[in-house]
Tab-separated table of C-alpha atoms in Angstrom:
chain	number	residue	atom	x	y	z
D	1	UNK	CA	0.000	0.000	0.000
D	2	UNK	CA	0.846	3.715	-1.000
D	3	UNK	CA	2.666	5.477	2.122
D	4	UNK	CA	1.007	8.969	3.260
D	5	UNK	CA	2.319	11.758	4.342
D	6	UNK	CA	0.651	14.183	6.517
D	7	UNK	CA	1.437	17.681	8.374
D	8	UNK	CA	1.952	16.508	12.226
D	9	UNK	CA	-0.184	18.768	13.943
D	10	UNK	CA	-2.282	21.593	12.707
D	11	UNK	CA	-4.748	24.502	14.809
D	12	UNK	CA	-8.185	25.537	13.552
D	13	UNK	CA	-10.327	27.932	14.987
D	14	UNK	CA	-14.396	26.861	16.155
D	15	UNK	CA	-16.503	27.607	13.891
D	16	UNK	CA	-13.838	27.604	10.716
D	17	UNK	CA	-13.317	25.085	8.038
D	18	UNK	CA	-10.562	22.669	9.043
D	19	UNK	CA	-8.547	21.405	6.305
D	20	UNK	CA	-5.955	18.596	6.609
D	21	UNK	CA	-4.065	17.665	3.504
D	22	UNK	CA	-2.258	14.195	2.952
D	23	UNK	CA	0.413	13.228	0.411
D	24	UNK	CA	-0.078	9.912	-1.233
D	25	UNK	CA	2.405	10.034	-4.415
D	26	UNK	CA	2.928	6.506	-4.681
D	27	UNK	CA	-1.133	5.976	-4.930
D	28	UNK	CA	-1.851	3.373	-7.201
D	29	UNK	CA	-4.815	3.082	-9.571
D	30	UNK	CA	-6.972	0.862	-7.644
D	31	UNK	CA	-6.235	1.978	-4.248
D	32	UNK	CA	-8.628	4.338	-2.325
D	33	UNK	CA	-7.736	7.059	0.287
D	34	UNK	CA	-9.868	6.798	4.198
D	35	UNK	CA	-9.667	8.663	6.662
D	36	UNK	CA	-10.150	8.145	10.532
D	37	UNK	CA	-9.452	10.125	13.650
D	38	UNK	CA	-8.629	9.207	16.486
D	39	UNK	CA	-10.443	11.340	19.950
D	40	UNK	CA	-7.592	11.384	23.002
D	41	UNK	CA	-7.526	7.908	23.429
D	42	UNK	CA	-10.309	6.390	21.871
D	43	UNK	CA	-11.005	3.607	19.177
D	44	UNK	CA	-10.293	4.987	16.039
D	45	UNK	CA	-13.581	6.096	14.056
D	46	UNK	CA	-14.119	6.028	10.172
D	47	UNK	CA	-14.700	9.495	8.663
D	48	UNK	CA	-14.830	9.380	4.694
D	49	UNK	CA	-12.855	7.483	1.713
D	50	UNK	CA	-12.879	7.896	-1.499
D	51	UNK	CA	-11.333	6.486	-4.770
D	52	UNK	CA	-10.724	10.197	-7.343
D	53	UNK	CA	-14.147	11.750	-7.579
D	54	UNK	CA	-15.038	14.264	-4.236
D	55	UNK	CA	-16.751	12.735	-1.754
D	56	UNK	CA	-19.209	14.256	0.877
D	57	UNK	CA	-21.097	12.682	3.781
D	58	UNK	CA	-22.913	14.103	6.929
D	59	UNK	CA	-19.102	14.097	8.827
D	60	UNK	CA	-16.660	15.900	6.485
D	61	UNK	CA	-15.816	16.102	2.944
D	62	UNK	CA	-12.891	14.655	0.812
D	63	UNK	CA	-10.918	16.354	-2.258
D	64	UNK	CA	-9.030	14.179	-4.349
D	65	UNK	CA	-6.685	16.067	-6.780
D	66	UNK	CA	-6.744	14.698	-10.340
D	67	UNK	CA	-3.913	12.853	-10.382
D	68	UNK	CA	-4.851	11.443	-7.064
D	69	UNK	CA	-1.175	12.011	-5.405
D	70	UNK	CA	-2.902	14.213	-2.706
D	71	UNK	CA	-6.504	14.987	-1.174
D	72	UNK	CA	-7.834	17.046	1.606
D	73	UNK	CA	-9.992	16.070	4.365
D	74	UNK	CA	-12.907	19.263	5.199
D	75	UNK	CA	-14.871	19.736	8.312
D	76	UNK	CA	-16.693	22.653	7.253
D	77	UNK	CA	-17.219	24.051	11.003
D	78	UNK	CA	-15.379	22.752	13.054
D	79	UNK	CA	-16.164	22.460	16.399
D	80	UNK	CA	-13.940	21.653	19.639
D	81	UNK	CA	-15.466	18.075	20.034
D	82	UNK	CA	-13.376	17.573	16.424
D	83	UNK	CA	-10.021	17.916	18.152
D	84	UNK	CA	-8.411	14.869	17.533
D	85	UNK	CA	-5.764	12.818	15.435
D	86	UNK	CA	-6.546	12.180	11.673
D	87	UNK	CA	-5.026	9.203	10.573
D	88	UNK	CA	-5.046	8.946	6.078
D	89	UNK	CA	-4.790	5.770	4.547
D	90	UNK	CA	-4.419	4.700	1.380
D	91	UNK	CA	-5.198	1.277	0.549
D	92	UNK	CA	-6.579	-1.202	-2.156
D	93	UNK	CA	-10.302	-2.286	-1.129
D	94	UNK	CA	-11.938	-5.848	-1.063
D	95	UNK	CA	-7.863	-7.240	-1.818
D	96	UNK	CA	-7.352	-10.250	-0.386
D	97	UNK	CA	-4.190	-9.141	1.428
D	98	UNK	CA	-5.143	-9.729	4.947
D	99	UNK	CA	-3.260	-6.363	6.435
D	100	UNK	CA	-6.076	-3.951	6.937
D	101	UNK	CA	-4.890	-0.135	7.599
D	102	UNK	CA	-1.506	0.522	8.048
D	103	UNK	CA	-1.867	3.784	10.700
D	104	UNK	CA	0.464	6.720	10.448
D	105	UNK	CA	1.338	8.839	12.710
D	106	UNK	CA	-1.367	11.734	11.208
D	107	UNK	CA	-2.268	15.039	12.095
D	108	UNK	CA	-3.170	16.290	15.353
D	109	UNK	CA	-5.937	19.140	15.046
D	110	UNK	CA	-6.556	21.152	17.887
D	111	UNK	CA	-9.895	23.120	17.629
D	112	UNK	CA	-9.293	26.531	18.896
D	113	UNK	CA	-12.292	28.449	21.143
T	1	UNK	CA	-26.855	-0.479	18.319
T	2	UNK	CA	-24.116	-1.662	16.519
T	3	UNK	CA	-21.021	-1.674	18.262
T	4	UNK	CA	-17.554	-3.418	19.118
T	5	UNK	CA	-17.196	-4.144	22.917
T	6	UNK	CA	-14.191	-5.106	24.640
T	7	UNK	CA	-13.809	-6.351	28.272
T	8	UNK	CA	-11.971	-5.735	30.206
T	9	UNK	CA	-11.575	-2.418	29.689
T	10	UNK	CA	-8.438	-1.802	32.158
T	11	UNK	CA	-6.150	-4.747	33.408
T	12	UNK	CA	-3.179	-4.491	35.754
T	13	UNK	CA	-1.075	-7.816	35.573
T	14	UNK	CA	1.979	-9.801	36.768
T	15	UNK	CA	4.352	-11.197	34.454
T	16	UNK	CA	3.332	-14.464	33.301
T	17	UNK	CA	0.149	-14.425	34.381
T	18	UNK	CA	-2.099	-15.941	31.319
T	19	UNK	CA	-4.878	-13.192	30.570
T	20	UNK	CA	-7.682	-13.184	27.888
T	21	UNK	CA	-9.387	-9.639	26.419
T	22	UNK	CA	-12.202	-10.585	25.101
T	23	UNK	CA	-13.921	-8.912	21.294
T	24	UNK	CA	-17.213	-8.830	20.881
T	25	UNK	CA	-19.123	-7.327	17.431
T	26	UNK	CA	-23.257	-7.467	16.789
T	27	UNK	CA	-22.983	-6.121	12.838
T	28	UNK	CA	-22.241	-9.800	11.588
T	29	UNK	CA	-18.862	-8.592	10.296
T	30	UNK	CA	-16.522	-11.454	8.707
T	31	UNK	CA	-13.547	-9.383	9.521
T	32	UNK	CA	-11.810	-8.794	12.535
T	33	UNK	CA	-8.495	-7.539	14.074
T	34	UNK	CA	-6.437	-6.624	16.936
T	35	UNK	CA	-4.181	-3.745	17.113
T	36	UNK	CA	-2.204	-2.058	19.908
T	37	UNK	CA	-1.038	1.427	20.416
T	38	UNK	CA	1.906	2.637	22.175
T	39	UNK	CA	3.329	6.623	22.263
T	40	UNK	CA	5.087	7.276	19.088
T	41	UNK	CA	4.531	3.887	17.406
T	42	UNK	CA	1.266	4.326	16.128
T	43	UNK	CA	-1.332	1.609	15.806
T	44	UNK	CA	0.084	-1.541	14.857
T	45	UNK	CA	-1.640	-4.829	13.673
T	46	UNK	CA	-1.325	-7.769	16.009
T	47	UNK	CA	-3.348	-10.498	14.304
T	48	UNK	CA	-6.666	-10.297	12.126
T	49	UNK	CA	-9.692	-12.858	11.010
T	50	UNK	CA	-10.762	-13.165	7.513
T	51	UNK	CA	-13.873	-15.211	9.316
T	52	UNK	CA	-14.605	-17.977	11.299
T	53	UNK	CA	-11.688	-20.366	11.703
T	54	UNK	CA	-9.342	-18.302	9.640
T	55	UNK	CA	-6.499	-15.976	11.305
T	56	UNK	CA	-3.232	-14.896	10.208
T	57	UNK	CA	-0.769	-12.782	11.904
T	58	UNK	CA	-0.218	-8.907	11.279
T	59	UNK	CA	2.878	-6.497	12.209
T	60	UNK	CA	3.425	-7.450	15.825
T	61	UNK	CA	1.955	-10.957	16.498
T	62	UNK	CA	5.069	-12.563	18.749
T	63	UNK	CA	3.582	-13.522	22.716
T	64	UNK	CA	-0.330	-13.169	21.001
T	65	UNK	CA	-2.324	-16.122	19.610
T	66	UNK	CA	-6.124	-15.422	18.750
T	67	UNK	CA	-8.931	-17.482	18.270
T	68	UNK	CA	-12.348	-17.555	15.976
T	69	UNK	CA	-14.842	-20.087	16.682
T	70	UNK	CA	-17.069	-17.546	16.403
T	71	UNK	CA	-18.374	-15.148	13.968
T	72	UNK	CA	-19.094	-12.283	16.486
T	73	UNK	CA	-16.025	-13.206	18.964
T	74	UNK	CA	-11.885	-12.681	18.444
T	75	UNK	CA	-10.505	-12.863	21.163
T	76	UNK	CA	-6.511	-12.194	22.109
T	77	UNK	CA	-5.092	-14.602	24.291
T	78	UNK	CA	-1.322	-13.402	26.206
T	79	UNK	CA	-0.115	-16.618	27.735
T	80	UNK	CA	2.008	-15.282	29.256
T	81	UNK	CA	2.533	-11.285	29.490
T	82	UNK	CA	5.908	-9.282	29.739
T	83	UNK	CA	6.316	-5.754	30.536
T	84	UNK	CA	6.455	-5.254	26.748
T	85	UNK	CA	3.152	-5.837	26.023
T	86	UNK	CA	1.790	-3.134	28.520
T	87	UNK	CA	-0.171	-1.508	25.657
T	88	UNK	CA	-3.311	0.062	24.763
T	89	UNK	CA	-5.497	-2.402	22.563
T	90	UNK	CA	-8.116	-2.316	20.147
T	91	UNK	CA	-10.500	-4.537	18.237
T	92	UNK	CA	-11.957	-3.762	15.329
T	93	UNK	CA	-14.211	-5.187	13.100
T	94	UNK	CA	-15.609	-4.490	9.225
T	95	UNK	CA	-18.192	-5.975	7.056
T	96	UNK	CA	-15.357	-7.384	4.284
T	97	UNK	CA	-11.676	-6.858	4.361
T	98	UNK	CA	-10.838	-3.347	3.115
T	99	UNK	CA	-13.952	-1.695	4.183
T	100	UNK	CA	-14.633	0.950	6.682
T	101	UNK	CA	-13.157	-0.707	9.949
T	102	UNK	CA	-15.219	-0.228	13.379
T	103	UNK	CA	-13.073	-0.197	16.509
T	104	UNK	CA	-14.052	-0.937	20.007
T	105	UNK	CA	-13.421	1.561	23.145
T	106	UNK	CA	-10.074	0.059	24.277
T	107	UNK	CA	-8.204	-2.082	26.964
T	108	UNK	CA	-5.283	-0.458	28.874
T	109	UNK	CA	-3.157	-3.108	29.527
T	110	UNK	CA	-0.244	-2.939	32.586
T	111	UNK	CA	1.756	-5.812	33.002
T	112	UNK	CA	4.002	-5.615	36.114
């Protein structure tokens, strides 16, 4: 699988869009980029993933560049309760390789009153 | 509601001591995994289930086995537990490999 890279930490202020970018330049064709966070020291939970076309769901949203070597995770208003660590993974879905999601270290946003 | 438990949720140990953490999932997923978590390693895989009777090991498997006689149940077995392995674990669970993975709330293992 692709390896990510992603700033380490980022600040955001409530009420602001929050954008996290990752760096996948090694993505492959058939591998799709998720994203999870990761609240102080709880189970990680699934956010969004997408294969190249934008993808939006009640959480956040997801921009894929064209060439798919980079996206950007949204959370249009962020709020405090979204300070957290986003992991991005990039990975090929339904593969038989057994390995699930190889977790980086990601990007800790702190949500700024 | 559809959730991953895990129990118990904190565990202080001796060395050697054989100690079970058990997985539970309701959402009929086939597959499941362990991972642990320590400061500045990340999350890293221990072992995962493709589904019932069928396990394989992931980054970090050495002094875990696992077991799935179950569809609904993995659970991770330390026979016997070294100060190495105090850790903070997960389970996690999805409906097919490479899906959206749910995770339970954690076990904070100590092993003394």
């Amino acid at each position: 699988d692709a390896k990510t890279t992603q700033p380490p930490s980022m600040d955001c202020a409530e009420g602001r869009a929050a954008n996290l970018p990752c760096n996948h330049s090694t993505i492959s064709g058939n591998e799709y980029v998720y994203w999870y966070r990761q609240i102080h020291s709880q189970g990680p939970q699934y956010i969004i993933h997408g294969l190249k076309n934008n993808e939006t769901n009640e959480m956040a949203s997801l921009i894929i560049t064209e060439d798919r070597k980079s996206s950007t995770l949204i959370l249009p208003h962020a709020t405090l309760r979204d300070t957290a660590v986003y992991y991005c993974i990039v990975r090929v879905a339904g593969d038989n390789y057994g390995q699930n999601f190889v977790f980086g270290p990601g990007t800790r946003l702190s949500v700024l009153p | 509601e559809a959730q991953v438990t895990q129990n118990p949720r904190y565990l202080i140990t001796v060395t050697g001591k054989k100690l079970t953490v058990t997985c539970s999932q309701n959402m009929n997923h086939e597959y499941m995994s362990w991972y642990r978590q320590d400061p500045g390693l990340g999350l890293r895989q221990i072992y995962y289930s493709m589904n019932v009777e069928v396990t394989d090991k992931g980054d970090v498997p050495e002094g875990y086995k696992v077991s799935r006689k179950e569809k609904r149940n993995f659970p991770l077995i330390l026979e016997s537990p070294s100060p190495n392995q105090t850790s903070l674990y997960f389970c996690a669970s999805s409906p097919t490999l490479g899906s959206e993975q749910y995770f339970g709330p954690g076990t904070r293992l100590t092993v003394t």
